[in-house]
């Protein structure tokens, strides 16, 4: 269907069935259609994809979408195809022949959308066909990833800068759900947004979402208590894969149907677990931060964190997966006395001492056999666990040191999707005529995968084992045997990352780590950590206002339903009286000489409330915040 002559509303109605856009969606769509570079800040669940898919259908050529998550691009491509829209994806798990075929389809097959991972933008095969793609719109999803000191910086996003220079006249739309004012300014600067560009930001305020902190030394029991009080679907976020597994087991043992999700599961396992949770067959999804991006389940009533994320951005995005249907929902973080130390330790782990970084560099060169003046543009397999053991390194800090070296430009570190690949060398007729055996294996292969007779196809031994009812080791043994007989060609999984050096080996005394790779990023992470600590420790300021303030929204109105607001109400205090009282005291102290008190009588005179309410608010502030000392009629700032 040719949409070039339709209105945005007509396209929305035809393909999505909606009569009208959500707030700001139409403004962003029109900005794109007018050819403006556009930045859209829409909170989780705000309908980001509509803002580029509608204009993408109305523009004459192809819309190129850069997104970091393979699972998300696959889901969006499937959704578009389901609506009869031609869309394709190119990511790290594809063979070169298939990539070339996909690009040809986009060139000659009137495709409207091509999703690519940022790593693919650097490939020579992609750049060679770029001009022929007839790109009308460039989309940068999760655009905060381009900010080097941002909370989720991905070096591969810098490939977008070269892409932009190759298609300079193509408008760009950059989208994110979480960005501070500083990140917004940096994204605009890096992407080269000019004075004609537009920025649209929807308020991050969620009127139906109640934020709470629960303090407990026994997080598991507190989790059970909360789950018993809040009905409906839930997500429980954990920091590690092992903890996901054990928490899901714990919940099932205590009568709550649960499963777990993390990046270490096979694609089939992740899809199955996600599908069962989406359908409501399982109530609780226990997950690492690998879960949630692109998940559209509107009736999640509870998002629970067993550990506070390092950054408010990450917390806000994950918490925002609750209550997308507009009904009351809850975002709860359970914290204990050790959480503050844990957050500070993550900062130390992410930025080890400079001397440690140089030690890792020297040890890497020794481990890989790189001599002085050697290694430039050389690629090496890196068994990182073996390396850490041999040199008695600290695993987490060693990975952080390698990341800092990568940002400094010394090297590149790749943990690409190098899954097992297989091609059947025999024809179908030969398989049947020569009785090669392993009929169950071939039935499973042909049931799960297509194109096996003509190209290498990525496979999962675990998926085959599940299909056949045997172990993955048994499948591996059969595949190796068939490969030795030249019936198939089997390339087993290779989990060894690769490292490429961009400088010749130098004595560490001559190496310099740029401030942009170390101090600036460390300082920004320190700010995010401090903001997270303020969020979990605050007993006086509305949780929603704290988050909004972090994202640059100065709200004078409290939510009235977070744990802080509700605790005030239960004490017979209205949150707005407390907030106005504290604001007025801060103003009065600012006008006083340092160390001098203010008088309760003067405070009451400056506020539009009865004195007894002001006095109650004052006593509450003095006991809860410990910032004020009362001495009769006098109020001192501690």
Coordinates of C-alpha atoms in Angstrom, one line a residue:
X1 CA 0.0 0.0 0.0
X2 CA 1.3 3.4 -1.0
X3 CA 1.0 5.7 2.1
X4 CA 2.6 8.8 0.5
X5 CA -0.7 10.5 0.0
X6 CA -2.3 9.6 3.4
X7 CA -2.4 11.6 6.6
X8 CA -0.5 10.3 9.6
X9 CA -3.8 9.5 11.3
X10 CA -4.9 7.4 8.3
X11 CA -1.7 5.4 8.4
X12 CA -2.1 4.9 12.1
X13 CA -5.7 3.7 11.7
X14 CA -4.9 1.4 8.7
X15 CA -1.9 -0.5 10.2
X16 CA -2.4 -0.2 13.9
X17 CA -6.1 0.3 14.3
X18 CA -5.8 3.4 16.6
X19 CA -7.9 6.5 16.0
X20 CA -5.5 9.0 17.5
X21 CA -1.9 9.4 18.6
X22 CA -0.7 9.5 22.2
X23 CA 0.6 12.8 23.5
X24 CA 3.6 14.1 21.6
X25 CA 3.6 11.2 19.0
X26 CA 1.9 13.3 16.3
X27 CA 4.3 16.3 17.0
X28 CA 7.3 14.0 16.5
X29 CA 5.8 12.4 13.4
X30 CA 5.1 15.8 11.8
X31 CA 8.6 17.0 12.7
X32 CA 10.1 14.0 10.9
X33 CA 7.9 14.5 7.8
X34 CA 9.0 18.1 7.6
X35 CA 12.6 17.0 7.4
X36 CA 13.8 18.1 10.8
X37 CA 16.4 16.3 12.9
X38 CA 14.3 15.2 15.8
X39 CA 15.0 14.1 19.4
X40 CA 12.1 12.3 21.2
X41 CA 12.2 11.6 24.9
X42 CA 9.3 9.3 25.7
X43 CA 9.2 7.3 29.0
X44 CA 9.0 3.5 28.9
X45 CA 5.7 2.5 27.3
X46 CA 5.3 5.8 25.6
X47 CA 5.1 4.4 22.1
X48 CA 8.4 5.3 20.7
X49 CA 8.2 2.9 17.7
X50 CA 5.1 4.6 16.3
X51 CA 7.0 7.9 16.0
X52 CA 9.3 6.6 13.3
X53 CA 7.2 3.7 11.8
X54 CA 4.3 6.0 10.7
X55 CA 6.6 8.6 8.9
X56 CA 8.7 5.7 7.6
X57 CA 5.7 4.4 5.8
X58 CA 4.8 7.8 4.4
X59 CA 8.4 8.6 3.1
X60 CA 9.4 7.3 -0.3
X61 CA 12.5 5.2 0.6
X62 CA 13.8 3.0 3.3
X63 CA 13.9 3.7 7.0
X64 CA 17.2 2.5 8.6
X65 CA 16.8 1.7 12.3
X66 CA 19.9 1.4 14.5
X67 CA 19.1 -0.5 17.7
X68 CA 21.4 -2.4 20.1
X69 CA 19.1 -5.3 21.0
X70 CA 18.8 -8.3 18.7
X71 CA 15.7 -9.6 20.5
X72 CA 14.0 -6.2 20.1
X73 CA 14.7 -5.8 16.4
X74 CA 13.4 -9.4 15.8
X75 CA 10.2 -8.6 17.7
X76 CA 9.6 -5.3 15.8
X77 CA 10.3 -6.9 12.4
X78 CA 7.9 -9.7 13.2
X79 CA 5.2 -7.1 14.3
X80 CA 5.7 -5.1 11.1
X81 CA 5.5 -8.2 8.9
X82 CA 2.4 -9.3 10.7
X83 CA 0.8 -6.0 9.6
X84 CA 1.8 -6.6 6.0
X85 CA 4.8 -4.2 6.1
X86 CA 8.1 -5.2 4.5
X87 CA 10.8 -5.2 7.1
X88 CA 14.2 -7.0 7.6
X89 CA 17.0 -7.1 10.2
X90 CA 20.8 -7.5 10.1
X91 CA 22.6 -8.4 13.3
X92 CA 25.7 -10.2 14.5
X93 CA 24.1 -13.7 14.4
X94 CA 23.8 -13.8 10.6
X95 CA 26.1 -15.3 8.0
X96 CA 27.6 -13.0 5.4
X97 CA 25.6 -14.6 2.5
X98 CA 22.3 -14.0 4.3
X99 CA 23.3 -10.4 5.1
X100 CA 24.1 -9.8 1.4
X101 CA 20.7 -11.3 0.4
X102 CA 18.9 -9.1 3.0
X103 CA 20.5 -6.0 1.7
X104 CA 19.6 -6.9 -1.9
X105 CA 16.0 -7.5 -0.8
X106 CA 16.0 -4.0 0.7
X107 CA 17.4 -2.5 -2.5
X108 CA 15.2 -4.3 -5.0
X109 CA 12.2 -5.5 -3.0
X110 CA 10.6 -2.2 -1.9
X111 CA 11.3 -2.8 1.7
X112 CA 10.3 0.0 4.1
X113 CA 12.3 -0.8 7.3
X114 CA 15.8 -2.3 7.9
X115 CA 16.9 -2.8 11.5
X116 CA 20.6 -3.1 12.1
X117 CA 22.8 -3.5 15.1
X118 CA 25.4 -0.6 15.5
X119 CA 28.3 -3.1 15.0
X120 CA 27.1 -3.9 11.5
X121 CA 27.4 -0.2 10.4
X122 CA 31.2 -0.6 10.3
X123 CA 31.2 -3.6 8.0
X124 CA 32.6 -3.0 4.5
X125 CA 29.7 -5.1 2.9
X126 CA 27.1 -2.8 4.5
X127 CA 28.9 0.4 3.5
X128 CA 29.4 -0.8 -0.1
X129 CA 25.6 -1.1 -0.6
X130 CA 24.6 2.0 1.5
X131 CA 24.2 4.3 -1.5
X132 CA 21.9 1.9 -3.2
X133 CA 19.6 1.5 -0.2
X134 CA 17.8 4.8 -0.9
X135 CA 17.5 5.8 2.8
X136 CA 14.8 8.4 3.6
X137 CA 15.0 8.3 7.4
X138 CA 17.7 7.3 9.9
X139 CA 16.5 6.2 13.4
X140 CA 18.8 5.9 16.4
X141 CA 17.0 4.0 19.1
X142 CA 18.3 4.1 22.7
X143 CA 20.3 7.2 21.6
X144 CA 21.7 7.7 25.1
X145 CA 24.1 4.9 24.3
X146 CA 26.1 7.3 22.1
X147 CA 27.1 9.4 25.2
X148 CA 30.6 8.3 26.3
X149 CA 30.0 9.2 30.0
X150 CA 26.3 8.0 29.9
X151 CA 25.0 5.2 32.0
X152 CA 24.8 2.8 29.1
X153 CA 27.6 3.9 26.7
X154 CA 28.2 1.4 23.8
X155 CA 31.4 2.2 21.7
X156 CA 29.7 0.6 18.6
X157 CA 27.2 3.5 18.6
X158 CA 30.0 5.8 17.5
X159 CA 29.7 4.0 14.1
X160 CA 26.6 6.1 13.6
X161 CA 28.8 9.2 13.2
X162 CA 30.4 7.8 10.0
X163 CA 27.0 6.7 8.8
X164 CA 25.6 10.2 9.2
X165 CA 28.5 11.6 7.2
X166 CA 27.7 9.2 4.4
X167 CA 24.1 10.2 4.2
X168 CA 24.3 13.9 5.3
X169 CA 20.9 15.0 3.8
X170 CA 18.8 12.2 5.5
X171 CA 16.9 13.4 8.5
X172 CA 17.5 11.6 11.8
X173 CA 15.2 10.8 14.7
X174 CA 16.9 9.9 17.9
X175 CA 14.8 8.2 20.7
X176 CA 15.3 7.3 24.3
X177 CA 13.2 6.7 27.4
X178 CA 15.7 8.0 29.9
X179 CA 18.0 11.0 29.6
X180 CA 19.1 13.8 31.9
X181 CA 19.4 17.4 30.5
X182 CA 23.2 16.9 30.1
X183 CA 22.7 13.6 28.1
X184 CA 20.2 15.4 25.9
X185 CA 22.7 18.1 25.1
X186 CA 25.4 15.6 24.5
X187 CA 23.3 13.5 22.1
X188 CA 22.4 16.6 20.1
X189 CA 26.0 17.7 19.9
X190 CA 27.4 14.3 18.9
X191 CA 24.7 13.7 16.3
X192 CA 25.2 17.2 14.9
X193 CA 21.7 18.5 15.5
X194 CA 21.5 22.1 14.2
X195 CA 19.3 25.1 15.1
X196 CA 16.5 23.7 12.8
X197 CA 16.2 20.5 14.9
X198 CA 13.4 19.7 17.2
X199 CA 13.3 18.2 20.7
X200 CA 10.1 16.7 22.2
X201 CA 10.0 15.5 25.8
X202 CA 7.0 14.0 27.5
X203 CA 6.9 14.4 31.3
X204 CA 8.4 11.5 33.1
X205 CA 5.7 11.7 35.8
X206 CA 3.6 8.5 36.1
X207 CA 0.4 9.4 38.0
X208 CA -0.6 5.7 38.5
X209 CA 2.8 4.4 39.7
X210 CA 3.6 4.2 43.4
X211 CA 7.3 4.2 44.2
X212 CA 8.4 2.7 47.5
X213 CA 11.5 1.7 49.4
X214 CA 11.3 -1.2 51.9
X215 CA 14.1 -1.6 54.4
X216 CA 14.6 -5.2 55.5
X217 CA 17.6 -7.5 56.5
X218 CA 15.6 -10.4 55.0
X219 CA 14.9 -9.5 51.4
X220 CA 13.3 -12.8 50.5
X221 CA 10.7 -12.7 53.2
X222 CA 9.9 -9.1 52.4
X223 CA 9.5 -10.1 48.8
X224 CA 7.0 -12.8 49.7
X225 CA 5.1 -10.3 51.9
X226 CA 4.9 -7.8 49.0
X227 CA 3.9 -10.4 46.4
X228 CA 1.1 -11.6 48.8
X229 CA -0.2 -8.0 49.1
X230 CA -0.1 -7.0 45.4
X231 CA -2.1 -9.2 42.9
X232 CA -1.3 -9.6 39.2
X233 CA 1.8 -10.0 37.0
X234 CA 5.2 -9.1 38.5
X235 CA 8.8 -8.7 37.6
X236 CA 11.6 -9.2 40.1
X237 CA 15.0 -7.8 39.1
X238 CA 18.2 -9.4 40.4
X239 CA 21.9 -8.5 39.7
X240 CA 23.1 -12.0 38.8
X241 CA 22.1 -15.0 36.8
X242 CA 22.6 -17.4 39.7
X243 CA 20.4 -15.3 41.9
X244 CA 17.7 -15.2 39.3
X245 CA 17.7 -19.0 39.3
X246 CA 17.6 -19.4 43.1
X247 CA 15.0 -16.7 43.6
X248 CA 12.7 -18.3 41.0
X249 CA 13.1 -21.6 42.8
X250 CA 12.4 -20.0 46.2
X251 CA 9.2 -18.3 44.9
X252 CA 7.9 -21.6 43.4
X253 CA 8.6 -23.4 46.6
X254 CA 6.5 -20.7 48.4
X255 CA 3.4 -20.9 46.1
X256 CA 4.2 -18.1 43.6
X257 CA 4.5 -19.4 40.0
X258 CA 7.8 -18.0 38.7
X259 CA 10.4 -18.5 36.0
X260 CA 13.8 -16.8 35.4
X261 CA 15.3 -14.9 32.4
X262 CA 18.8 -13.9 31.6
X263 CA 21.1 -13.5 28.6
X264 CA 22.7 -16.9 29.2
X265 CA 19.6 -18.8 28.1
X266 CA 19.2 -19.9 24.5
X267 CA 16.9 -17.8 22.3
X268 CA 14.3 -20.6 22.3
X269 CA 14.3 -20.8 26.1
X270 CA 14.0 -17.0 26.5
X271 CA 11.1 -16.9 24.0
X272 CA 9.3 -19.7 25.7
X273 CA 9.6 -18.2 29.2
X274 CA 8.7 -14.8 28.0
X275 CA 5.6 -16.1 26.1
X276 CA 4.3 -18.0 29.1
X277 CA 4.7 -14.9 31.3
X278 CA 3.0 -12.7 28.7
X279 CA 0.0 -15.1 28.5
X280 CA -0.3 -15.1 32.3
X281 CA 0.6 -18.8 32.7
X282 CA 3.4 -17.7 35.0
X283 CA 2.9 -14.8 37.4
X284 CA 6.5 -13.7 38.3
X285 CA 9.4 -13.2 35.9
X286 CA 12.7 -13.1 37.8
X287 CA 15.3 -11.5 35.6
X288 CA 18.5 -9.6 35.1
X289 CA 18.4 -6.3 33.3
X290 CA 18.5 -8.3 30.1
X291 CA 14.7 -8.6 30.3
X292 CA 12.1 -6.0 29.6
X293 CA 13.3 -3.9 26.6
X294 CA 10.5 -3.9 24.0
X295 CA 8.2 -6.0 26.2
X296 CA 4.7 -4.7 25.8
X297 CA 2.7 -6.2 28.7
X298 CA 0.3 -3.5 30.0
X299 CA -1.0 -5.3 33.1
X300 CA 2.2 -5.6 35.1
X301 CA 1.2 -4.6 38.6
X302 CA 4.5 -4.8 40.4
X303 CA 8.2 -4.3 39.6
X304 CA 10.4 -5.3 42.5
X305 CA 14.1 -4.7 42.8
X306 CA 16.2 -6.9 45.1
X307 CA 19.1 -4.5 44.6
X308 CA 19.0 -0.9 43.6
X309 CA 20.6 -0.2 40.2
X310 CA 23.7 2.0 40.1
X311 CA 21.8 4.7 38.0
X312 CA 18.4 6.3 38.4
X313 CA 18.1 5.9 34.6
X314 CA 18.2 2.2 34.8
X315 CA 15.9 2.1 37.8
X316 CA 13.3 4.4 36.1
X317 CA 13.3 2.4 32.9
X318 CA 12.8 -0.9 34.7
X319 CA 10.3 0.4 37.2
X320 CA 8.4 2.0 34.4
X321 CA 7.4 -1.5 33.0
X322 CA 4.7 -1.5 35.7
X323 CA 1.3 -0.1 35.0
X324 CA 1.4 0.7 31.3
X325 CA -2.4 0.2 31.2
X326 CA -2.8 3.3 33.4
X327 CA -4.1 1.3 36.4
X328 CA -2.5 1.6 39.8
X329 CA 0.9 -0.3 39.9
X330 CA 3.8 -0.5 42.3
X331 CA 7.6 -0.1 41.9
X332 CA 9.4 -1.3 45.1
X333 CA 13.1 -1.6 45.9
X334 CA 14.0 -3.7 48.9
X335 CA 17.2 -2.4 50.5
X336 CA 19.3 -3.4 53.5
X337 CA 22.3 -1.9 55.4
X338 CA 24.7 -3.5 52.9
X339 CA 23.2 -1.8 49.8
X340 CA 25.1 1.5 50.2
X341 CA 28.4 -0.3 50.3
X342 CA 27.4 -2.5 47.4
X343 CA 26.6 0.6 45.2
X344 CA 29.9 2.2 46.1
X345 CA 31.8 -1.0 45.4
X346 CA 30.3 -1.1 41.9
X347 CA 31.8 2.3 41.3
X348 CA 35.2 1.1 42.5
X349 CA 34.9 -2.0 40.3
X350 CA 34.0 0.0 37.2
X351 CA 37.0 2.3 37.6
X352 CA 40.0 0.5 39.0
X353 CA 43.1 2.5 39.8
X354 CA 45.1 3.6 36.8
X355 CA 48.1 1.5 37.9
X356 CA 45.8 -1.6 37.8
X357 CA 44.7 -0.7 34.2
X358 CA 48.3 -0.4 33.1
X359 CA 49.1 -3.7 34.8
X360 CA 46.2 -5.4 32.9
X361 CA 47.6 -4.0 29.6
X362 CA 51.1 -5.2 30.3
X363 CA 49.8 -8.6 31.4
X364 CA 47.6 -8.9 28.3
X365 CA 50.6 -8.3 26.0
X366 CA 52.7 -10.9 27.9
X367 CA 49.9 -13.4 27.8
X368 CA 49.4 -13.0 24.0
X369 CA 53.1 -12.9 23.3
X370 CA 53.2 -9.3 22.0
X371 CA 56.7 -7.8 22.0
X372 CA 57.7 -4.2 22.2
X373 CA 56.6 -2.3 19.1
X374 CA 54.4 -5.2 18.0
X375 CA 50.6 -6.0 17.9
X376 CA 49.4 -3.0 15.8
X377 CA 46.0 -4.0 14.2
X378 CA 46.6 -7.7 15.2
X379 CA 43.7 -9.8 16.3
X380 CA 44.0 -12.4 19.1
X381 CA 41.7 -14.9 20.8
X382 CA 41.4 -14.1 24.5
X383 CA 40.5 -16.8 27.0
X384 CA 39.7 -14.2 29.6
X385 CA 39.0 -16.6 32.4
X386 CA 42.3 -18.3 31.8
X387 CA 44.1 -15.0 31.6
X388 CA 42.6 -13.8 34.9
X389 CA 43.6 -17.1 36.6
X390 CA 47.1 -17.1 35.3
X391 CA 47.9 -13.5 36.3
X392 CA 45.8 -13.7 39.5
X393 CA 43.7 -10.7 38.4
X394 CA 40.4 -9.6 39.8
X395 CA 37.7 -10.7 37.2
X396 CA 35.3 -7.7 37.4
X397 CA 38.0 -5.0 37.6
X398 CA 39.9 -6.7 34.8
X399 CA 36.8 -6.5 32.5
X400 CA 36.4 -2.9 33.5
X401 CA 40.1 -2.2 32.7
X402 CA 39.6 -3.7 29.2
X403 CA 36.5 -1.5 28.7
X404 CA 38.5 1.6 29.6
X405 CA 41.3 0.7 27.3
X406 CA 38.7 0.2 24.5
X407 CA 37.2 3.6 25.1
X408 CA 40.8 5.1 25.2
X409 CA 41.3 3.7 21.7
X410 CA 44.1 1.2 22.6
X411 CA 42.2 -1.9 21.6
X412 CA 38.8 -3.4 20.6
X413 CA 37.2 -6.2 22.6
X414 CA 34.5 -8.3 20.9
X415 CA 32.3 -10.9 22.4
X416 CA 30.3 -11.5 19.3
X417 CA 27.5 -14.0 18.8
X418 CA 29.6 -16.9 17.6
X419 CA 27.0 -19.7 17.9
X420 CA 27.3 -23.1 16.4
X421 CA 26.8 -23.3 12.6
X422 CA 25.9 -26.2 10.4
X423 CA 25.3 -26.9 6.7
X424 CA 24.2 -30.3 5.3
X425 CA 26.5 -31.4 2.5
X426 CA 24.4 -34.3 1.3
X427 CA 21.3 -33.7 -0.8
X428 CA 17.9 -34.8 0.6
X429 CA 18.0 -37.8 -1.8
X430 CA 21.4 -38.9 -0.5
X431 CA 20.2 -38.7 3.1
X432 CA 17.4 -41.0 2.4
X433 CA 19.2 -43.4 -0.1
X434 CA 22.4 -43.9 1.8
X435 CA 20.9 -44.6 5.2
X436 CA 23.3 -42.4 7.1
X437 CA 21.5 -43.0 10.4
X438 CA 20.7 -40.4 13.1
X439 CA 17.2 -40.0 11.7
X440 CA 16.0 -38.3 14.9
X441 CA 18.7 -35.7 14.6
X442 CA 17.9 -34.9 11.0
X443 CA 14.2 -34.7 11.7
X444 CA 14.9 -32.2 14.5
X445 CA 17.2 -30.2 12.3
X446 CA 14.7 -29.9 9.5
X447 CA 11.9 -29.2 11.9
X448 CA 13.7 -26.3 13.6
X449 CA 15.8 -24.7 10.8
X450 CA 15.5 -23.9 7.1
X451 CA 18.1 -23.4 4.4
X452 CA 20.4 -26.1 5.8
X453 CA 21.2 -27.6 2.3
X454 CA 22.3 -24.3 0.8
X455 CA 24.1 -22.3 3.5
X456 CA 25.5 -22.3 7.0
X457 CA 22.7 -21.9 9.6
X458 CA 23.1 -21.0 13.2
X459 CA 21.8 -23.8 15.5
X460 CA 21.4 -24.5 19.2
X461 CA 22.6 -27.9 20.5
X462 CA 20.3 -27.3 23.6
X463 CA 17.2 -26.7 21.3
X464 CA 18.0 -29.9 19.3
X465 CA 18.5 -31.9 22.5
X466 CA 15.1 -30.7 23.8
X467 CA 13.4 -31.6 20.5
X468 CA 15.0 -35.1 20.6
X469 CA 14.7 -35.8 24.3
X470 CA 18.4 -36.3 24.9
X471 CA 21.4 -34.4 26.3
X472 CA 23.2 -31.5 24.5
X473 CA 26.4 -33.5 24.8
X474 CA 24.8 -36.4 22.9
X475 CA 23.8 -34.0 20.1
X476 CA 27.4 -32.6 20.0
X477 CA 28.8 -36.1 19.7
X478 CA 26.4 -37.0 16.8
X479 CA 27.2 -33.7 14.9
X480 CA 31.0 -34.2 15.2
X481 CA 30.6 -37.8 13.9
X482 CA 28.5 -36.7 10.9
X483 CA 31.0 -33.9 10.2
X484 CA 33.9 -36.3 10.1
X485 CA 32.0 -38.4 7.6
X486 CA 31.5 -35.2 5.4
X487 CA 27.7 -35.6 5.6
X488 CA 27.5 -32.2 7.2
X489 CA 29.9 -29.4 8.0
X490 CA 29.6 -28.5 11.7
X491 CA 31.3 -25.5 13.3
X492 CA 30.9 -25.8 17.0
X493 CA 30.2 -22.9 19.4
X494 CA 33.2 -20.7 19.9
X495 CA 32.9 -18.7 23.1
X496 CA 36.4 -17.2 22.9
X497 CA 36.2 -13.4 22.6
X498 CA 38.7 -11.6 20.3
X499 CA 40.9 -8.6 21.1
X500 CA 42.3 -6.3 18.4
X501 CA 45.2 -3.9 19.4
X502 CA 45.1 -0.4 17.7
X503 CA 48.5 0.7 19.1
X504 CA 51.9 -1.0 19.1
X505 CA 53.0 -2.3 22.4
X506 CA 54.6 0.5 24.5
X507 CA 56.2 0.7 27.9
X508 CA 53.3 1.6 30.2
X509 CA 55.2 4.7 31.4
X510 CA 54.5 6.3 28.0
X511 CA 50.8 5.4 27.9
X512 CA 48.2 8.0 28.7
X513 CA 44.5 7.3 29.5
X514 CA 42.4 10.3 28.3
X515 CA 40.2 12.1 30.8
X516 CA 37.2 11.4 28.6
X517 CA 37.8 7.6 29.1
X518 CA 38.5 7.7 32.8
X519 CA 37.9 10.8 35.0
X520 CA 34.9 12.2 33.2
X521 CA 33.1 8.8 33.0
X522 CA 34.0 8.0 36.7
X523 CA 32.7 11.4 37.8
X524 CA 29.4 10.9 36.0
X525 CA 29.0 7.5 37.5
X526 CA 29.8 8.9 40.9
X527 CA 26.9 11.4 40.3
X528 CA 24.5 8.6 39.3
X529 CA 25.6 6.5 42.3
X530 CA 25.0 9.4 44.7
X531 CA 21.6 10.0 43.1
X532 CA 20.7 6.4 43.6
X533 CA 21.9 6.6 47.3
X534 CA 19.8 9.7 47.8
X535 CA 16.8 7.9 46.4
X536 CA 17.0 4.9 48.7
X537 CA 17.9 6.9 51.8
X538 CA 15.4 9.8 51.6
X539 CA 12.7 9.7 54.2
X540 CA 11.3 13.1 53.6
X541 CA 11.1 13.9 49.8
X542 CA 8.4 12.3 47.6
X543 CA 10.1 9.5 45.6
X544 CA 8.5 10.6 42.3
X545 CA 9.7 14.2 42.8
X546 CA 13.2 12.9 43.4
X547 CA 13.2 11.0 40.1
X548 CA 11.7 13.9 38.2
X549 CA 14.3 16.3 39.6
X550 CA 17.1 14.0 38.5
X551 CA 15.7 14.1 34.9
X552 CA 15.4 17.9 35.0
X553 CA 11.7 18.3 35.8
X554 CA 11.1 20.6 38.8
X555 CA 7.8 19.5 40.2
X556 CA 6.3 21.3 43.2
X557 CA 3.6 18.7 43.6
X558 CA 4.1 15.4 45.4
X559 CA 2.6 12.1 44.0
X560 CA 0.6 11.4 47.2
X561 CA 1.1 7.7 46.9
X562 CA 4.7 6.8 47.4
X563 CA 5.9 5.4 50.8
X564 CA 7.1 8.9 51.9
X565 CA 3.8 10.6 51.0
X566 CA 1.7 7.8 52.6
X567 CA 3.8 7.8 55.8
X568 CA 3.1 11.5 56.2
X569 CA -0.6 11.1 55.6
X570 CA -0.7 8.3 58.2
X571 CA 0.8 10.7 60.8
X572 CA -2.0 13.2 60.1
X573 CA 0.3 15.4 58.1
X574 CA -0.4 16.7 54.6
X575 CA 2.7 16.3 52.4
X576 CA 2.2 19.7 50.8
X577 CA 2.3 21.4 54.2
X578 CA 5.6 19.7 55.1
X579 CA 7.2 20.5 51.7
X580 CA 6.1 24.2 51.9
X581 CA 7.4 24.4 55.5
X582 CA 10.8 23.1 54.5
X583 CA 11.0 25.3 51.4
X584 CA 10.1 28.4 53.5
X585 CA 12.7 27.5 56.2
X586 CA 15.4 27.1 53.6
X587 CA 14.5 30.5 52.1
X588 CA 14.6 32.1 55.6
X589 CA 17.9 30.5 56.6
X590 CA 19.4 31.7 53.3
X591 CA 18.5 35.3 54.2
X592 CA 19.9 34.9 57.8
X593 CA 23.5 35.2 58.9
X594 CA 25.2 31.9 59.2
X595 CA 24.5 30.2 62.6
X596 CA 21.6 32.4 63.5
X597 CA 18.2 30.8 64.2
X598 CA 14.8 31.6 62.8
X599 CA 11.7 32.0 64.9
X600 CA 8.7 29.7 64.7
X601 CA 6.4 32.8 64.9
X602 CA 8.0 34.2 61.8
X603 CA 7.8 30.9 60.0
X604 CA 4.0 30.6 60.7
X605 CA 3.5 34.2 59.6
X606 CA 5.1 33.4 56.2
X607 CA 2.9 30.3 55.5
X608 CA -0.8 30.1 54.7
X609 CA -1.5 27.3 57.2
X610 CA -2.7 27.3 60.8
X611 CA 0.2 27.4 63.3
X612 CA -0.6 24.0 64.7
X613 CA -0.1 22.3 61.3
X614 CA 3.2 24.2 60.8
X615 CA 4.4 23.1 64.2
X616 CA 3.5 19.5 63.4
X617 CA 5.4 19.7 60.1
X618 CA 8.4 21.3 61.8
X619 CA 8.6 18.5 64.4
X620 CA 8.3 15.9 61.7
X621 CA 11.1 17.5 59.7
X622 CA 13.3 17.8 62.8
X623 CA 13.0 14.1 63.6
X624 CA 13.0 12.6 60.1
X625 CA 15.7 14.7 58.4
X626 CA 17.9 15.6 61.4
X627 CA 18.7 18.8 59.6
X628 CA 17.0 21.1 62.2
X629 CA 17.3 21.6 65.9
X630 CA 14.5 23.0 68.0
X631 CA 14.9 25.1 71.1
X632 CA 11.6 26.5 72.2
X633 CA 10.5 29.1 69.6
X634 CA 13.9 29.0 67.9
X635 CA 14.9 26.8 65.0
X636 CA 18.5 26.1 64.2
X637 CA 20.1 24.7 61.1
X638 CA 22.3 21.8 62.1

